[in-house]
Tab-separated table of C-alpha atoms and ligand atoms in Angstrom:
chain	number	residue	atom	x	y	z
A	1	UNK	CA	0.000	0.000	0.000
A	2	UNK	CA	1.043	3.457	-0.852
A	3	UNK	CA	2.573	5.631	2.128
A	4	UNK	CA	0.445	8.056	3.782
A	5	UNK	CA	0.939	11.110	6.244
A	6	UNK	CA	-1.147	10.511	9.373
A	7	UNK	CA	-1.820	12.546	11.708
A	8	UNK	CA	-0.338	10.445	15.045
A	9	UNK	CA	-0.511	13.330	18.182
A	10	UNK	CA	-2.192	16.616	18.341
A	11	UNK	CA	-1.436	19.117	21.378
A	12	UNK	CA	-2.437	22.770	21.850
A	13	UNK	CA	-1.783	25.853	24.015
A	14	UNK	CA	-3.736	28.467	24.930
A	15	UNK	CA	-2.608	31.300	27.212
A	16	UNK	CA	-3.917	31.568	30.559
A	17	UNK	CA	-5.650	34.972	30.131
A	18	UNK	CA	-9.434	34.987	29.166
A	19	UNK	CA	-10.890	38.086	27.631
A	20	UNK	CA	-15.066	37.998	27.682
A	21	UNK	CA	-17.515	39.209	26.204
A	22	UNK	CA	-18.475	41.300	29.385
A	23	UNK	CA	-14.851	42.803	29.606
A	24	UNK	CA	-14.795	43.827	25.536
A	25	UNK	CA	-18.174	45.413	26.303
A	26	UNK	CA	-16.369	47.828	28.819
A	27	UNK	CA	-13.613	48.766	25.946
A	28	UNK	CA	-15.884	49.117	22.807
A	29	UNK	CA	-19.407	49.536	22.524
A	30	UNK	CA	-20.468	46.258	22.173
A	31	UNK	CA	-22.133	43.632	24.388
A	32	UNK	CA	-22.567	39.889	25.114
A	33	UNK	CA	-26.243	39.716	23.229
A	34	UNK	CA	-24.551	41.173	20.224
A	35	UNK	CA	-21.495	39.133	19.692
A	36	UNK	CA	-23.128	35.986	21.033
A	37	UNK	CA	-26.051	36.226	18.669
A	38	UNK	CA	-23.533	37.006	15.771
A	39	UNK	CA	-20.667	34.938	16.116
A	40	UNK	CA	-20.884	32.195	18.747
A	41	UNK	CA	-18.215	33.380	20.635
A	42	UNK	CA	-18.531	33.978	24.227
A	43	UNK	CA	-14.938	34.428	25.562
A	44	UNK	CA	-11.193	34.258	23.988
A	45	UNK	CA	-7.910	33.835	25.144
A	46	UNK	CA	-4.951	36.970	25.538
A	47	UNK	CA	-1.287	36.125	25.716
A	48	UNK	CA	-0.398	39.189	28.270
A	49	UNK	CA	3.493	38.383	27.592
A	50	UNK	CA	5.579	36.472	25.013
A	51	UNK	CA	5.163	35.970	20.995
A	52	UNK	CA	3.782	33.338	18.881
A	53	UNK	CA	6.794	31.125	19.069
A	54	UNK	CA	6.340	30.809	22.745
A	55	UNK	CA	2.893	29.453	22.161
A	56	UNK	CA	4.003	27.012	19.648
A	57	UNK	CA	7.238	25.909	21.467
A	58	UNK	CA	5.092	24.983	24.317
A	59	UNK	CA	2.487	23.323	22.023
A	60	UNK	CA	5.382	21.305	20.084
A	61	UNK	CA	7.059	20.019	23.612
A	62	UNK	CA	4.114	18.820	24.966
A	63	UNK	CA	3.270	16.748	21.662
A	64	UNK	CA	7.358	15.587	21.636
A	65	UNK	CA	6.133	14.309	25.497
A	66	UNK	CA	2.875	12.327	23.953
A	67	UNK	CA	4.402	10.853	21.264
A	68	UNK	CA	7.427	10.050	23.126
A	69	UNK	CA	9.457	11.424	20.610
A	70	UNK	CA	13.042	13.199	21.074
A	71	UNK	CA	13.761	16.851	19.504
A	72	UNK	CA	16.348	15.373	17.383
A	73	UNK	CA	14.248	13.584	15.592
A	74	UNK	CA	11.857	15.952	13.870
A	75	UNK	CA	12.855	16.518	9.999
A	76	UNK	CA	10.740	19.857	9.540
A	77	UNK	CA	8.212	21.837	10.833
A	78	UNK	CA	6.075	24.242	9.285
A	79	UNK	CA	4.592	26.901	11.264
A	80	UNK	CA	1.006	28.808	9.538
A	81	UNK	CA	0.711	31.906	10.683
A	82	UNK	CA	0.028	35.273	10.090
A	83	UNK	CA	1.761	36.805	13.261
A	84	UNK	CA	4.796	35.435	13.299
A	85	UNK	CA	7.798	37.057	15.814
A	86	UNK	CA	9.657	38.608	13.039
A	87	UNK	CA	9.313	39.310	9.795
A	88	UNK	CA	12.425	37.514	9.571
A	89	UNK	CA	13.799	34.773	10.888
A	90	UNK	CA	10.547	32.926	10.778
A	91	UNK	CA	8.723	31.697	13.317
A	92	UNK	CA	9.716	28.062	12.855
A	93	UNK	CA	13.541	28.610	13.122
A	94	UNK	CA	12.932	30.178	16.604
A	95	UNK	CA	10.266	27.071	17.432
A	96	UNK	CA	13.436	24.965	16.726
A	97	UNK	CA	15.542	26.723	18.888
A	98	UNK	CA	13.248	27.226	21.793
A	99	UNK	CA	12.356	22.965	21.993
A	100	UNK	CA	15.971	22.147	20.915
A	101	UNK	CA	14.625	20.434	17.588
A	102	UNK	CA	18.651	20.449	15.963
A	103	UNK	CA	18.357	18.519	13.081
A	104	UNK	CA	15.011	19.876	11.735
A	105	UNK	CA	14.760	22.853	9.155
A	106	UNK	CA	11.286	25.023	8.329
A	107	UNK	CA	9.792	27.713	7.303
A	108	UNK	CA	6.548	30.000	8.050
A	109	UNK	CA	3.668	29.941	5.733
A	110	UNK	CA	1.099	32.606	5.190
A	111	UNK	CA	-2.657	31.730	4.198
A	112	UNK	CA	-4.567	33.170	7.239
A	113	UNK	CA	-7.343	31.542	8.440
A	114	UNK	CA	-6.315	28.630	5.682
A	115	UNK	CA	-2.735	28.497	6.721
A	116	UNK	CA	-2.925	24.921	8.661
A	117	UNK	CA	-4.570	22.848	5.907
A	118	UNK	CA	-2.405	24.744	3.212
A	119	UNK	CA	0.326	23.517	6.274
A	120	UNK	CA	-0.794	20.053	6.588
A	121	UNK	CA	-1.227	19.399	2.583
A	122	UNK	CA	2.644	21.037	2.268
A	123	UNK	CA	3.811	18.800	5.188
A	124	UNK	CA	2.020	15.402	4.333
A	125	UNK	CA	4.057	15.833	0.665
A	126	UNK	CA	7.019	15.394	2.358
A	127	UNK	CA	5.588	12.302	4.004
A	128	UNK	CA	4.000	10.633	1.508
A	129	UNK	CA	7.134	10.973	-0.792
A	130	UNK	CA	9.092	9.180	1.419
A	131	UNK	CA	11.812	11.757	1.897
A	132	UNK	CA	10.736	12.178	5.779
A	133	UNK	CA	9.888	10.561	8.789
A	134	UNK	CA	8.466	12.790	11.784
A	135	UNK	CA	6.848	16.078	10.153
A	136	UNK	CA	5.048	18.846	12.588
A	137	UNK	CA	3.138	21.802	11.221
A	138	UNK	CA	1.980	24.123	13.457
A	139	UNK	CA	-1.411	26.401	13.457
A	140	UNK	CA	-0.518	29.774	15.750
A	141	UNK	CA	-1.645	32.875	16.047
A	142	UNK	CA	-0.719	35.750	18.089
A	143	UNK	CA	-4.350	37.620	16.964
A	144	UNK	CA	-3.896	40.276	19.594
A	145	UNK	CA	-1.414	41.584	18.911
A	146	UNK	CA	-2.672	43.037	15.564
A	147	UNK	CA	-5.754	43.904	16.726
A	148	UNK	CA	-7.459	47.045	17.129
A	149	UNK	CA	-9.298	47.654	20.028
A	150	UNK	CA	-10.574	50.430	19.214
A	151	UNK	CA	-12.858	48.965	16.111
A	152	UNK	CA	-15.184	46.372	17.350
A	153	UNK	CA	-15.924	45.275	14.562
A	154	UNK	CA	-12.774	42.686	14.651
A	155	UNK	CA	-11.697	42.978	18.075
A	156	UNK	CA	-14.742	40.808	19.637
A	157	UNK	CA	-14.029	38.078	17.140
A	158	UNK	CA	-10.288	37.103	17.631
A	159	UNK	CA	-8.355	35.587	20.238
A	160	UNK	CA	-4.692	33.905	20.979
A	161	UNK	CA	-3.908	30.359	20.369
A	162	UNK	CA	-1.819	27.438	19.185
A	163	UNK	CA	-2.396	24.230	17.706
A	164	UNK	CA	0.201	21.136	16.393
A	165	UNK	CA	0.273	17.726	15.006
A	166	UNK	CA	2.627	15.445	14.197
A	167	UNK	CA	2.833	13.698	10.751
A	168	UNK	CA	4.359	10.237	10.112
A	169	UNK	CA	4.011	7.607	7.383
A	170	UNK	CA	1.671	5.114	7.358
A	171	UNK	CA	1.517	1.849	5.309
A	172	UNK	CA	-2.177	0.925	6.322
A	173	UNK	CA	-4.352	3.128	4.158
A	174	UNK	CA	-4.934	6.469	7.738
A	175	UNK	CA	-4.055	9.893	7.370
A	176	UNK	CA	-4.099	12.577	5.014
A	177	UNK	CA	-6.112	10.949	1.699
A	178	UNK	CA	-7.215	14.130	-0.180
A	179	UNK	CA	-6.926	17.897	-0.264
A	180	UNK	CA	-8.412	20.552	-2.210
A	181	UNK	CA	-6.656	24.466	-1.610
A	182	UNK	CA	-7.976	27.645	-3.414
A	183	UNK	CA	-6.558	31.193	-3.401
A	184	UNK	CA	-8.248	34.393	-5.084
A	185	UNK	CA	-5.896	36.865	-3.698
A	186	UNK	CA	-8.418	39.765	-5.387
A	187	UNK	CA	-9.523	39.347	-1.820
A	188	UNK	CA	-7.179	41.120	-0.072
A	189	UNK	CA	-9.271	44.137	-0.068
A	190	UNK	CA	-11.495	42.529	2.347
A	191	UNK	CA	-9.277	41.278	4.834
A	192	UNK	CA	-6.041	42.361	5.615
A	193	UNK	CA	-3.160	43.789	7.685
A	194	UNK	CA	-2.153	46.595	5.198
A	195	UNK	CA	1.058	48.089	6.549
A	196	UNK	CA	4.254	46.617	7.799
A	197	UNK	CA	5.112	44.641	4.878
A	198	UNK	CA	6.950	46.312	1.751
A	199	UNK	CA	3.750	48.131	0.258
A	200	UNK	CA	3.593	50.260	3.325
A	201	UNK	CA	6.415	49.826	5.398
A	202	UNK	CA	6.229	51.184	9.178
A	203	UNK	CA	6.336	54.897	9.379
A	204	UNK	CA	4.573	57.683	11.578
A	205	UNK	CA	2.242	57.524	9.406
A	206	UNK	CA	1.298	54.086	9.006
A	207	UNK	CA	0.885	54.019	12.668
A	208	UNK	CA	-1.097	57.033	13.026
A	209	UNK	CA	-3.668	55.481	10.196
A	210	UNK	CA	-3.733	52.254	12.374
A	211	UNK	CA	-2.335	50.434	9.128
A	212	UNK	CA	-0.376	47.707	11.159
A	213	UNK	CA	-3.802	46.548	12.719
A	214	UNK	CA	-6.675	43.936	10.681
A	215	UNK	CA	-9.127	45.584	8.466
A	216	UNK	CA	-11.832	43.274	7.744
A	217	UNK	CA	-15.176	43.827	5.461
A	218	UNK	CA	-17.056	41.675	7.794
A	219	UNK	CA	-20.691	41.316	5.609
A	220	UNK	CA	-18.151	40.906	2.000
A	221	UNK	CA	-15.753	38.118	4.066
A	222	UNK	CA	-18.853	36.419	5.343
A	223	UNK	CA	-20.890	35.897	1.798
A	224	UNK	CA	-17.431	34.501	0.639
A	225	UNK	CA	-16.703	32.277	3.677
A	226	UNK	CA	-20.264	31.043	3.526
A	227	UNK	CA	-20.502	30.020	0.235
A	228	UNK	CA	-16.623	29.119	-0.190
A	229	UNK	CA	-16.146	27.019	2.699
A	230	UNK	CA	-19.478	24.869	1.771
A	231	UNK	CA	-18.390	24.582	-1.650
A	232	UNK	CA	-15.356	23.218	-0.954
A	233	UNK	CA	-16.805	20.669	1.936
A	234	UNK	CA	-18.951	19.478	-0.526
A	235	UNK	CA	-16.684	19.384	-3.092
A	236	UNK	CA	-14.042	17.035	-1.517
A	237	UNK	CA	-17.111	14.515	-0.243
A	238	UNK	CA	-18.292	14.052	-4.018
A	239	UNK	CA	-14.485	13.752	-4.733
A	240	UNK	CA	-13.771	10.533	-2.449
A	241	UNK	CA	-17.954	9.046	-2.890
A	242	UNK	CA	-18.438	9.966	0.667
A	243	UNK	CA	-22.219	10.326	1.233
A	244	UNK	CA	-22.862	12.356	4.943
A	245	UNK	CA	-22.988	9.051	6.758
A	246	UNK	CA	-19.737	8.247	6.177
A	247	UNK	CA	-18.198	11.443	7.182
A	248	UNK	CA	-17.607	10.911	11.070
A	249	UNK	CA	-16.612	14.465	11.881
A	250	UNK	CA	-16.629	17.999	10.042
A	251	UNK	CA	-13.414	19.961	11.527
A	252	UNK	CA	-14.215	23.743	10.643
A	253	UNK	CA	-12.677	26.844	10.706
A	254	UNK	CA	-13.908	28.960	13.550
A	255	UNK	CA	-14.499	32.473	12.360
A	256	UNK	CA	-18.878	32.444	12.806
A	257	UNK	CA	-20.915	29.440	14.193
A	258	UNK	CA	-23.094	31.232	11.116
A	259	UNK	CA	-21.045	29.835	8.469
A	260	UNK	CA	-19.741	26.408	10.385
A	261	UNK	CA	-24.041	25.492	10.289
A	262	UNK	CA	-23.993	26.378	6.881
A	263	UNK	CA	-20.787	24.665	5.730
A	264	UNK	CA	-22.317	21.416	8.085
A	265	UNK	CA	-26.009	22.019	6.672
A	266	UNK	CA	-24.431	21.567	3.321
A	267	UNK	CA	-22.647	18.456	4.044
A	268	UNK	CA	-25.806	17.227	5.282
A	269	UNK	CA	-23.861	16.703	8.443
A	270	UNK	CA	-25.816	16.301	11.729
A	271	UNK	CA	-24.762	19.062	14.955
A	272	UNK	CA	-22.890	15.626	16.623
A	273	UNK	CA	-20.593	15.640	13.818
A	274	UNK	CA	-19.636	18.887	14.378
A	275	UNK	CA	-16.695	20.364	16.649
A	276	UNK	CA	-16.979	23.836	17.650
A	277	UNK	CA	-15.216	25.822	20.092
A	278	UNK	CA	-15.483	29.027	19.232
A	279	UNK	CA	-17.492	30.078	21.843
A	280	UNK	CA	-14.245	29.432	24.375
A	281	UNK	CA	-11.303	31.013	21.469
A	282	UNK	CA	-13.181	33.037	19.495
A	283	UNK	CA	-10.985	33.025	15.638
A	284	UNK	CA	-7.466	31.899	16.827
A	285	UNK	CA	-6.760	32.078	12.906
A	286	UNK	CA	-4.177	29.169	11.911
A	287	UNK	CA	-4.753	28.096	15.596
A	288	UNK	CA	-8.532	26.845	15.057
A	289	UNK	CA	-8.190	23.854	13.212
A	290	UNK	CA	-5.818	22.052	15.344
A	291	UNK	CA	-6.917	23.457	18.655
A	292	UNK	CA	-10.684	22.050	17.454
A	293	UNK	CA	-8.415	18.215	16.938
A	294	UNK	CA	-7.037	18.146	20.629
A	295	UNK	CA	-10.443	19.618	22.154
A	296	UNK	CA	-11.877	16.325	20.349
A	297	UNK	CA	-9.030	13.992	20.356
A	298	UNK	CA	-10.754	11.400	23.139
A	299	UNK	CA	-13.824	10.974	21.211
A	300	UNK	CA	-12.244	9.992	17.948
A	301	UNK	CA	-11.670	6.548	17.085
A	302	UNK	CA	-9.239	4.648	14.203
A	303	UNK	CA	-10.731	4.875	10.793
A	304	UNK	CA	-13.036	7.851	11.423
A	305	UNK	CA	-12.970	9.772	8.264
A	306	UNK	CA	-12.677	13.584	9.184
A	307	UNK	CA	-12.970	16.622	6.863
A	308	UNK	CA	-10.751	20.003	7.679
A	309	UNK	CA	-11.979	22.804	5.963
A	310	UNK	CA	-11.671	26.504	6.186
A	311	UNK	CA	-11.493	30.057	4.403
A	312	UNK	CA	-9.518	33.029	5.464
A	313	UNK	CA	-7.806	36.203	4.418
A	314	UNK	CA	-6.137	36.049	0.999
A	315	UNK	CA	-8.839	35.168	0.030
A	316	UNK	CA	-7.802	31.481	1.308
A	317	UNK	CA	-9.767	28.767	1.176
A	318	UNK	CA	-9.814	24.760	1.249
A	319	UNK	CA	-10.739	21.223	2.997
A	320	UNK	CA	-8.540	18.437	3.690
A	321	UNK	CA	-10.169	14.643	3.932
A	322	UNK	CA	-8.267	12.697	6.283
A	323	UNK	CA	-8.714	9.296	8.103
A	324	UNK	CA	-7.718	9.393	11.725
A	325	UNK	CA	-4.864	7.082	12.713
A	326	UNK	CA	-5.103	5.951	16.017
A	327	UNK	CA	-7.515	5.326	19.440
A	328	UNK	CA	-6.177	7.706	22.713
B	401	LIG	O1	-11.625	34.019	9.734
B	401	LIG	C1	-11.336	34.798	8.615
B	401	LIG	C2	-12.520	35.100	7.844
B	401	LIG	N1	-13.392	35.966	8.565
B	401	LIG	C3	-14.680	35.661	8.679
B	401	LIG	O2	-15.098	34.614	8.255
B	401	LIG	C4	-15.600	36.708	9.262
B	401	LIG	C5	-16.827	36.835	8.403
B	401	LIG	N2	-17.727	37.876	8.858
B	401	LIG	C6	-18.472	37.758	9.976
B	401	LIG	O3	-18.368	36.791	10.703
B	401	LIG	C7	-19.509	38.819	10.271
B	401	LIG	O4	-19.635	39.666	9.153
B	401	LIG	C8	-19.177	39.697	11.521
B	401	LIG	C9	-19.340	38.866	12.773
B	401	LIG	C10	-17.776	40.251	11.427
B	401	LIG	C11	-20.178	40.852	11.612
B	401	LIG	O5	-21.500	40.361	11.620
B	401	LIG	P1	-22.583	40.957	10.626
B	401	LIG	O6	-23.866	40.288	10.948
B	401	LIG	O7	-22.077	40.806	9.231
B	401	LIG	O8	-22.645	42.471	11.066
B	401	LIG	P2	-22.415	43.781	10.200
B	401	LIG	O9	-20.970	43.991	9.946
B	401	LIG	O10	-23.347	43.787	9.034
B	401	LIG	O11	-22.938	44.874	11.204
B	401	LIG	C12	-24.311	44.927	11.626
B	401	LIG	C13	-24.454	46.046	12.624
B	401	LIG	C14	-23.843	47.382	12.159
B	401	LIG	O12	-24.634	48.415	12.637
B	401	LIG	P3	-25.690	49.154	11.671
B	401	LIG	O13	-24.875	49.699	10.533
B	401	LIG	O14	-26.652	48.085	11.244
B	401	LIG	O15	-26.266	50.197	12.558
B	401	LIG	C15	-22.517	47.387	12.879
B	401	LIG	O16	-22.038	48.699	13.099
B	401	LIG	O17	-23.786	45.702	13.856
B	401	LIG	C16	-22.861	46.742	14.193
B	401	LIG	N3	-21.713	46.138	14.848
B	401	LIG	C17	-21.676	45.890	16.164
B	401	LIG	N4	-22.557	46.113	17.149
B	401	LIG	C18	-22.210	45.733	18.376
B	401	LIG	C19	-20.564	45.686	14.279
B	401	LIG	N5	-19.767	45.169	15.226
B	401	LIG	C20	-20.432	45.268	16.402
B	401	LIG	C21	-20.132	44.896	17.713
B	401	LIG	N6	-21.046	45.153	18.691
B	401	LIG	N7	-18.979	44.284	18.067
């Protein structure tokens, strides 16, 4: 049998700090009806000190710990994200220092909201080609500390977070089977972090405009996401002949428990099927998808087919079929 990348440990870390509804309601003028009613979320987490790479050094030692594996072993890892330390080095070289991980390279890759099943398509090529043996790729996101709190329109919705797996062949048929990825970057009108980068590098100016913070077009992002994300869910079922009762679990993105019913509703999935968390996290970005796999680890069994999918800024967008790989 052909080798496949499966997924074989998933950890996550979230920082300690919890930001609610109640407390954003005494910063912007919002409140707990509104957000709750339009989002799902109810509360998200704030890292008060340290960067992304803190998050996912911690995340990637304690899944070294459950898979009993050693730093030296790791080939690469790829770390999605959209608030990485630096602009350079990237995120991933200072992951590798931090856990000690001296024979691995890696790199950072950007696709927002998308960026950990673009990451765990890139990584399970490696796999499946034989060239490696112990992949990670890492979902993080720093979200606050590119946020504006002073525009509620984003600043309710995101939160801090980090999410990894670990990717290893596999001779018995688990892991990652199919992936479909999309990118319309005529997009990035909608969504995106406009200065900072070489179109608008930092200057007085930049700051005074708030150009290093997110600027989203909520109601455009939303008709995109909605119809985008259920496309592509559906899509990747009729690909691989899966009707709805063979899909065990639907892993979405967590931006709006709006679009995750309509993205399950499409799929013809049942509310069971479904993991959310969004009302804990709020839009951890890259961190969603993986943090949604360790909320959810106990209750999933070998064999359970799983579909990944998600759209972000970019415009991003995609769903990964996978089968899990083992019992916990
Ligand atoms: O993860 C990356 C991709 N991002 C997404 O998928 C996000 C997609 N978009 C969304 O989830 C939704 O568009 C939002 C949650 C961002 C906004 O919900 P909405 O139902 O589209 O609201 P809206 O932007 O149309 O605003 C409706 C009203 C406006 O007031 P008026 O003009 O009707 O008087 C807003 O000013 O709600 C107002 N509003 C708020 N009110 C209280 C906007 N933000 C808030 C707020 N609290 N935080």
């Amino acid at each position: 049998m052909k080798t496949t990348a499966a997924i074989t440990g998933v950890q996550g870390y979230l920082p300690d700090h919890i930001l609610s509804n109640e407390d954003l309601s005494k910063i912007v003028d919002t409140s707990d009806e509104w957000i709750t009613s339009r989002t799902g979320i109810k509360e998200r987490r704030v890292m008060k000190d340290g960067a992304s790479s803190d998050m996912g050094a911690e995340a990637v030692k304690g899944l070294l710990e459950k898979t009993n594996t050693s730093a030296d072993e790791i080939d690469l890892v790829i770390v999605a994200t959209v608030t990485p330390d630096y602009p350079f080095p990237s995120t991933s070289n200072v992951i590798c220092d931090k856990v000690g991980m001296k024979n691995a390279w890696g790199y950072d890759l950007i696709a927002a909201c998308s960026g950990f099943i673009y990451g765990l398509a890139t990584g399970a090529q490696f796999i499946e080609t034989g060239r490696y043996k112990k992949v990670i790729v890492v979902g993080v996101d720093k979200m606050t500390s590119i946020i504006d709190y002073q525009d509620r329109t984003t600043c309710v919705i995101f939160g801090d977070g980090c999410g990894a797996v670990m990717l290893e062949p596999d001779t018995e048929g688990f892991g990652v089977q199919d992936f479909l990825l999309h990118a319309d970057g005529s997009g990035r009108q909608y969504l995106i972090q406009p200065a900072g980068g070489s179109a608008n590098p930092a200057s007085k100016e930049t700051v005074e405009q708030r150009g290093h913070f997110v600027k989203q077009e909520g109601k455009q992002v939303f008709k995109f996401a909605v119809t985008n994300m259920a496309d592509v869910s559906a899509e990747i079922m009729e690909k691989n002949n899966l009707t709805s009762d063979d899909v065990d679990w639907l892993v979405p993105h967590q931006a709006n428990l709006r679009i995750i019913d309509a993205t399950a509703n499409r799929m013809g999935l049942s509310k069971e099927k479904v993991m959310i968390n969004i009302q804990k996290y709020g839009n951890t970005t890259a961190g969603t998808l993986p943090l949604c796999l360790w909320d959810y680890e106990k209750q999933l069994k070998k064999g359970d087919n799983i579909i990944l999918s998600a759209f972000g800024g970019g415009f991003t967008w995609g769903a990964v079929y996978l089968k899990w790989a083992y019992n916990s």
